[in-house]
Each structure stands twice: as C-alpha cells, then as structure tokens.
PDB file of C-alpha atoms in Angstrom:
ATOM      1  CA  MET A   1       2.854  -8.284   7.326  1.00 59.00           C
ATOM      2  CA  ALA A   2       0.234  -8.092   4.623  1.00 69.00           C
ATOM      3  CA  GLU A   3      -2.077  -5.936   7.088  1.00 87.00           C
ATOM      4  CA  LEU A   4       0.638  -3.720   7.607  1.00 94.00           C
ATOM      5  CA  GLU A   5       1.257  -3.201   3.728  1.00 95.00           C
ATOM      6  CA  GLU A   6      -2.360  -2.685   3.228  1.00 97.00           C
ATOM      7  CA  LEU A   7      -2.657   0.013   6.082  1.00 97.00           C
ATOM      8  CA  LEU A   8       0.352   1.825   4.964  1.00 97.00           C
ATOM      9  CA  GLN A   9      -1.125   1.883   1.294  1.00 98.00           C
ATOM     10  CA  VAL A  10      -4.496   3.088   2.309  1.00 98.00           C
ATOM     11  CA  ALA A  11      -2.703   5.777   4.593  1.00 98.00           C
ATOM     12  CA  THR A  12      -0.429   6.653   1.936  1.00 98.00           C
ATOM     13  CA  ASP A  13      -3.507   7.367  -0.603  1.00 98.00           C
ATOM     14  CA  MET A  14      -4.787   9.639   2.129  1.00 98.00           C
ATOM     15  CA  LEU A  15      -2.003  12.082   1.983  1.00 97.00           C
ATOM     16  CA  ASP A  16      -3.022  13.268  -1.508  1.00 96.00           C
ATOM     17  CA  ARG A  17      -6.725  13.824  -0.058  1.00 98.00           C
ATOM     18  CA  ALA A  18      -5.402  16.021   2.920  1.00 98.00           C
ATOM     19  CA  TYR A  19      -6.646  19.616   2.995  1.00 98.00           C
ATOM     20  CA  THR A  20      -3.753  21.647   4.622  1.00 97.00           C
ATOM     21  CA  PRO A  21      -3.916  25.087   3.210  1.00 97.00           C
ATOM     22  CA  TYR A  22      -2.218  26.821   6.188  1.00 96.00           C
ATOM     23  CA  SER A  23       0.601  24.262   7.212  1.00 95.00           C
ATOM     24  CA  HIS A  24       1.021  22.158   4.136  1.00 97.00           C
ATOM     25  CA  PHE A  25       1.615  19.217   6.361  1.00 97.00           C
ATOM     26  CA  HIS A  26      -0.318  16.411   5.124  1.00 98.00           C
ATOM     27  CA  VAL A  27      -0.891  13.157   7.475  1.00 98.00           C
ATOM     28  CA  GLY A  28      -2.636   9.990   6.205  1.00 98.00           C
ATOM     29  CA  ALA A  29      -3.907   7.223   8.632  1.00 98.00           C
ATOM     30  CA  ALA A  30      -5.998   3.946   8.289  1.00 98.00           C
ATOM     31  CA  ALA A  31      -7.941   2.342  10.957  1.00 98.00           C
ATOM     32  CA  VAL A  32      -9.014  -1.423  11.115  1.00 98.00           C
ATOM     33  CA  GLY A  33     -12.348  -1.861  12.473  1.00 98.00           C
ATOM     34  CA  ALA A  34     -13.538  -4.795  14.356  1.00 97.00           C
ATOM     35  CA  SER A  35     -15.306  -6.168  11.378  1.00 97.00           C
ATOM     36  CA  GLY A  36     -11.964  -6.183   9.770  1.00 96.00           C
ATOM     37  CA  LYS A  37     -12.807  -3.190   7.220  1.00 97.00           C
ATOM     38  CA  ILE A  38     -10.100  -0.542   6.519  1.00 98.00           C
ATOM     39  CA  TYR A  39     -11.122   3.238   6.949  1.00 98.00           C
ATOM     40  CA  GLY A  40      -8.641   6.084   5.489  1.00 98.00           C
ATOM     41  CA  GLY A  41      -8.229   9.359   6.808  1.00 98.00           C
ATOM     42  CA  CYS A  42      -6.690  12.693   6.219  1.00 98.00           C
ATOM     43  CA  ASN A  43      -6.179  15.651   8.263  1.00 98.00           C
ATOM     44  CA  ILE A  44      -8.339  18.626   7.242  1.00 98.00           C
ATOM     45  CA  GLU A  45      -7.719  22.107   8.322  1.00 97.00           C
ATOM     46  CA  ASN A  46      -9.795  25.121   8.638  1.00 96.00           C
ATOM     47  CA  ALA A  47      -9.135  28.780   9.199  1.00 94.00           C
ATOM     48  CA  ALA A  48     -10.630  28.436  12.659  1.00 94.00           C
ATOM     49  CA  TYR A  49      -7.965  26.242  13.797  1.00 88.00           C
ATOM     50  CA  GLY A  50      -9.776  24.704  16.773  1.00 89.00           C
ATOM     51  CA  VAL A  51     -11.939  22.738  14.220  1.00 93.00           C
ATOM     52  CA  THR A  52      -9.078  21.357  12.383  1.00 95.00           C
ATOM     53  CA  ASN A  53      -9.419  17.449  12.414  1.00 97.00           C
ATOM     54  CA  CYS A  54      -6.328  15.018  12.449  1.00 98.00           C
ATOM     55  CA  ALA A  55      -6.128  12.139   9.828  1.00 98.00           C
ATOM     56  CA  GLU A  56      -6.309   9.638  12.907  1.00 98.00           C
ATOM     57  CA  ARG A  57      -9.499  11.037  14.064  1.00 98.00           C
ATOM     58  CA  THR A  58     -10.841  11.254  10.384  1.00 98.00           C
ATOM     59  CA  ALA A  59     -10.312   7.484   9.836  1.00 98.00           C
ATOM     60  CA  ILE A  60     -11.966   6.545  13.263  1.00 98.00           C
ATOM     61  CA  PHE A  61     -14.801   8.692  12.742  1.00 98.00           C
ATOM     62  CA  SER A  62     -15.356   7.257   9.287  1.00 98.00           C
ATOM     63  CA  GLY A  63     -15.456   4.050  10.830  1.00 98.00           C
ATOM     64  CA  ILE A  64     -17.787   5.174  13.439  1.00 98.00           C
ATOM     65  CA  ALA A  65     -20.247   6.725  11.102  1.00 98.00           C
ATOM     66  CA  ALA A  66     -20.299   3.441   9.008  1.00 98.00           C
ATOM     67  CA  GLY A  67     -21.339   1.524  12.152  1.00 98.00           C
ATOM     68  CA  GLU A  68     -18.055   0.316  13.864  1.00 98.00           C
ATOM     69  CA  LYS A  69     -17.690   0.696  17.490  1.00 95.00           C
ATOM     70  CA  ARG A  70     -14.078  -0.826  18.053  1.00 97.00           C
ATOM     71  CA  PHE A  71     -10.975  -0.847  16.291  1.00 98.00           C
ATOM     72  CA  THR A  72      -8.221  -3.336  16.235  1.00 97.00           C
ATOM     73  CA  ALA A  73      -5.101  -1.416  14.620  1.00 98.00           C
ATOM     74  CA  LEU A  74      -4.309   1.864  13.263  1.00 98.00           C
ATOM     75  CA  LEU A  75      -1.311   3.283  11.013  1.00 98.00           C
ATOM     76  CA  VAL A  76      -0.296   6.918  10.748  1.00 98.00           C
ATOM     77  CA  THR A  77       2.141   8.392   8.194  1.00 98.00           C
ATOM     78  CA  GLY A  78       3.400  11.525   6.883  1.00 98.00           C
ATOM     79  CA  ASN A  79       6.311  13.060   4.815  1.00 96.00           C
ATOM     80  CA  THR A  80       8.343  13.548   8.277  1.00 96.00           C
ATOM     81  CA  GLU A  81      12.067  12.851   8.828  1.00 96.00           C
ATOM     82  CA  GLY A  82      11.284  10.058  11.432  1.00 97.00           C
ATOM     83  CA  ALA A  83       8.117   8.040  12.370  1.00 97.00           C
ATOM     84  CA  ILE A  84       5.110  10.368  12.672  1.00 97.00           C
ATOM     85  CA  ALA A  85       2.887  10.190  15.996  1.00 96.00           C
ATOM     86  CA  PRO A  86      -0.633  11.202  16.992  1.00 97.00           C
ATOM     87  CA  CYS A  87      -1.194  14.382  18.836  1.00 95.00           C
ATOM     88  CA  GLY A  88      -2.481  14.231  22.429  1.00 93.00           C
ATOM     89  CA  SER A  89      -6.356  14.851  21.218  1.00 94.00           C
ATOM     90  CA  CYS A  90      -5.838  11.628  18.805  1.00 97.00           C
ATOM     91  CA  ARG A  91      -4.299   9.782  21.614  1.00 96.00           C
ATOM     92  CA  GLN A  92      -7.596  10.364  23.937  1.00 93.00           C
ATOM     93  CA  VAL A  93      -9.842   9.382  20.833  1.00 95.00           C
ATOM     94  CA  ILE A  94      -7.907   6.424  20.258  1.00 97.00           C
ATOM     95  CA  SER A  95      -7.885   5.167  23.869  1.00 94.00           C
ATOM     96  CA  GLU A  96     -11.672   5.280  23.578  1.00 93.00           C
ATOM     97  CA  PHE A  97     -12.338   3.087  20.511  1.00 96.00           C
ATOM     98  CA  PHE A  98      -9.145   0.623  20.686  1.00 96.00           C
ATOM     99  CA  ASP A  99      -8.426  -1.961  23.426  1.00 94.00           C
ATOM    100  CA  GLN A 100      -5.165  -0.901  25.326  1.00 93.00           C
ATOM    101  CA  ASP A 101      -3.143  -3.665  23.594  1.00 95.00           C
ATOM    102  CA  ALA A 102      -4.156  -2.745  20.152  1.00 97.00           C
ATOM    103  CA  VAL A 103      -1.363  -2.166  17.604  1.00 97.00           C
ATOM    104  CA  ILE A 104      -0.507   1.369  16.611  1.00 98.00           C
ATOM    105  CA  TYR A 105       1.956   1.685  13.615  1.00 98.00           C
ATOM    106  CA  LEU A 106       3.900   4.719  13.542  1.00 98.00           C
ATOM    107  CA  THR A 107       5.489   5.292  10.087  1.00 98.00           C
ATOM    108  CA  ASN A 108       6.652   8.087   7.484  1.00 98.00           C
ATOM    109  CA  GLN A 109       7.191   8.030   3.689  1.00 98.00           C
ATOM    110  CA  LYS A 110      10.911   7.046   4.133  1.00 97.00           C
ATOM    111  CA  GLY A 111      10.342   3.818   5.384  1.00 96.00           C
ATOM    112  CA  ALA A 112      10.544   4.331   9.057  1.00 97.00           C
ATOM    113  CA  LEU A 113       8.391   2.189  11.377  1.00 97.00           C
ATOM    114  CA  ALA A 114       7.821   2.138  15.102  1.00 97.00           C
ATOM    115  CA  GLU A 115       5.155  -0.285  16.608  1.00 97.00           C
ATOM    116  CA  THR A 116       3.513   0.523  19.966  1.00 98.00           C
ATOM    117  CA  THR A 117      -0.073   0.140  21.496  1.00 97.00           C
ATOM    118  CA  VAL A 118      -2.580   2.191  22.783  1.00 96.00           C
ATOM    119  CA  ALA A 119      -1.229   1.913  26.341  1.00 94.00           C
ATOM    120  CA  GLY A 120       2.148   2.805  25.332  1.00 95.00           C
ATOM    121  CA  LEU A 121       0.756   5.941  23.451  1.00 95.00           C
ATOM    122  CA  LEU A 122      -1.221   7.133  26.247  1.00 91.00           C
ATOM    123  CA  PRO A 123      -0.609   5.666  29.716  1.00 86.00           C
ATOM    124  CA  GLY A 124      -3.332   6.412  32.030  1.00 78.00           C
ATOM    125  CA  ALA A 125      -5.918   7.358  29.693  1.00 74.00           C
ATOM    126  CA  PHE A 126      -8.605   9.588  30.867  1.00 70.00           C
ATOM    127  CA  LEU A 127     -11.648   7.163  30.353  1.00 62.00           C
ATOM    128  CA  GLU A 128     -11.314   3.369  29.397  1.00 51.00           C
ATOM    129  CA  LEU A 129     -14.567   1.822  28.034  1.00 52.00           C
ATOM    130  CA  LYS A 130     -14.902  -1.849  27.617  1.00 50.00           C
TER     131      LYS A 130
END
C-alpha cells in the first residue's frame, strides 16, 4: 500500500502543474519505471488540440527520456466524480511500455480507487513488445 500512497501523492502534486487553459480539466499521473523510480506527469494542452499531451503519456515519456524502457505500475487521478481512466491513445502507449499484467490504478481526488491491468484497459492491443 505504500507504493499506492506514494503514487497518489506524486500524481496529486502533478494536478497543480497541469496546463489546461481550454478545458480546465486537470489530470495527474505517476508511472513506476522498472528501476523503481517514479515519474510524474500532468496534462498539457495546446491551441492546436492534436498536440495536447495527456498526463499518462507525459509521465511515461518523462521516464523514457530519463532512460527507462519498461514500467511496472501507473496511477491516474483527477477532480472527477468517479475514478478517472486513460484515453485510447494513452492506453495504446501504456500497452507498449508495460507488461500486460502490470497494475493500473484509476483514482480521483475524492477517494475512489479502481485497480486493473494493462490487458484490462486494452484487450487485443495493437502491438505488444517484449
């Protein structure tokens, strides 16, 4: 449970760093690299919506930029009514850098928690690298 609490704290801290001048919808994420290091991410919007980046991908890409190749867990949080879940693009990125049985925590700032796996998020993923 210590890992879950630490991931939630990192992801919650990321909410304040989100750049969301259009949607005002802040999302925070925390990804655990195979090294054990935790990488935080927030969503970053842009007037050209196609280049907006979700919190999950920001966390994963930060880890990759730091030298990680694989990740073991991910937590996503936001100020939503229920547990927040990754978009389809994020699910595809997650499936490429996490094992299919890696744990994914879907939370919100009100205490909701759902636990799933990469396979549960994206059954029949487009590409699975080992």
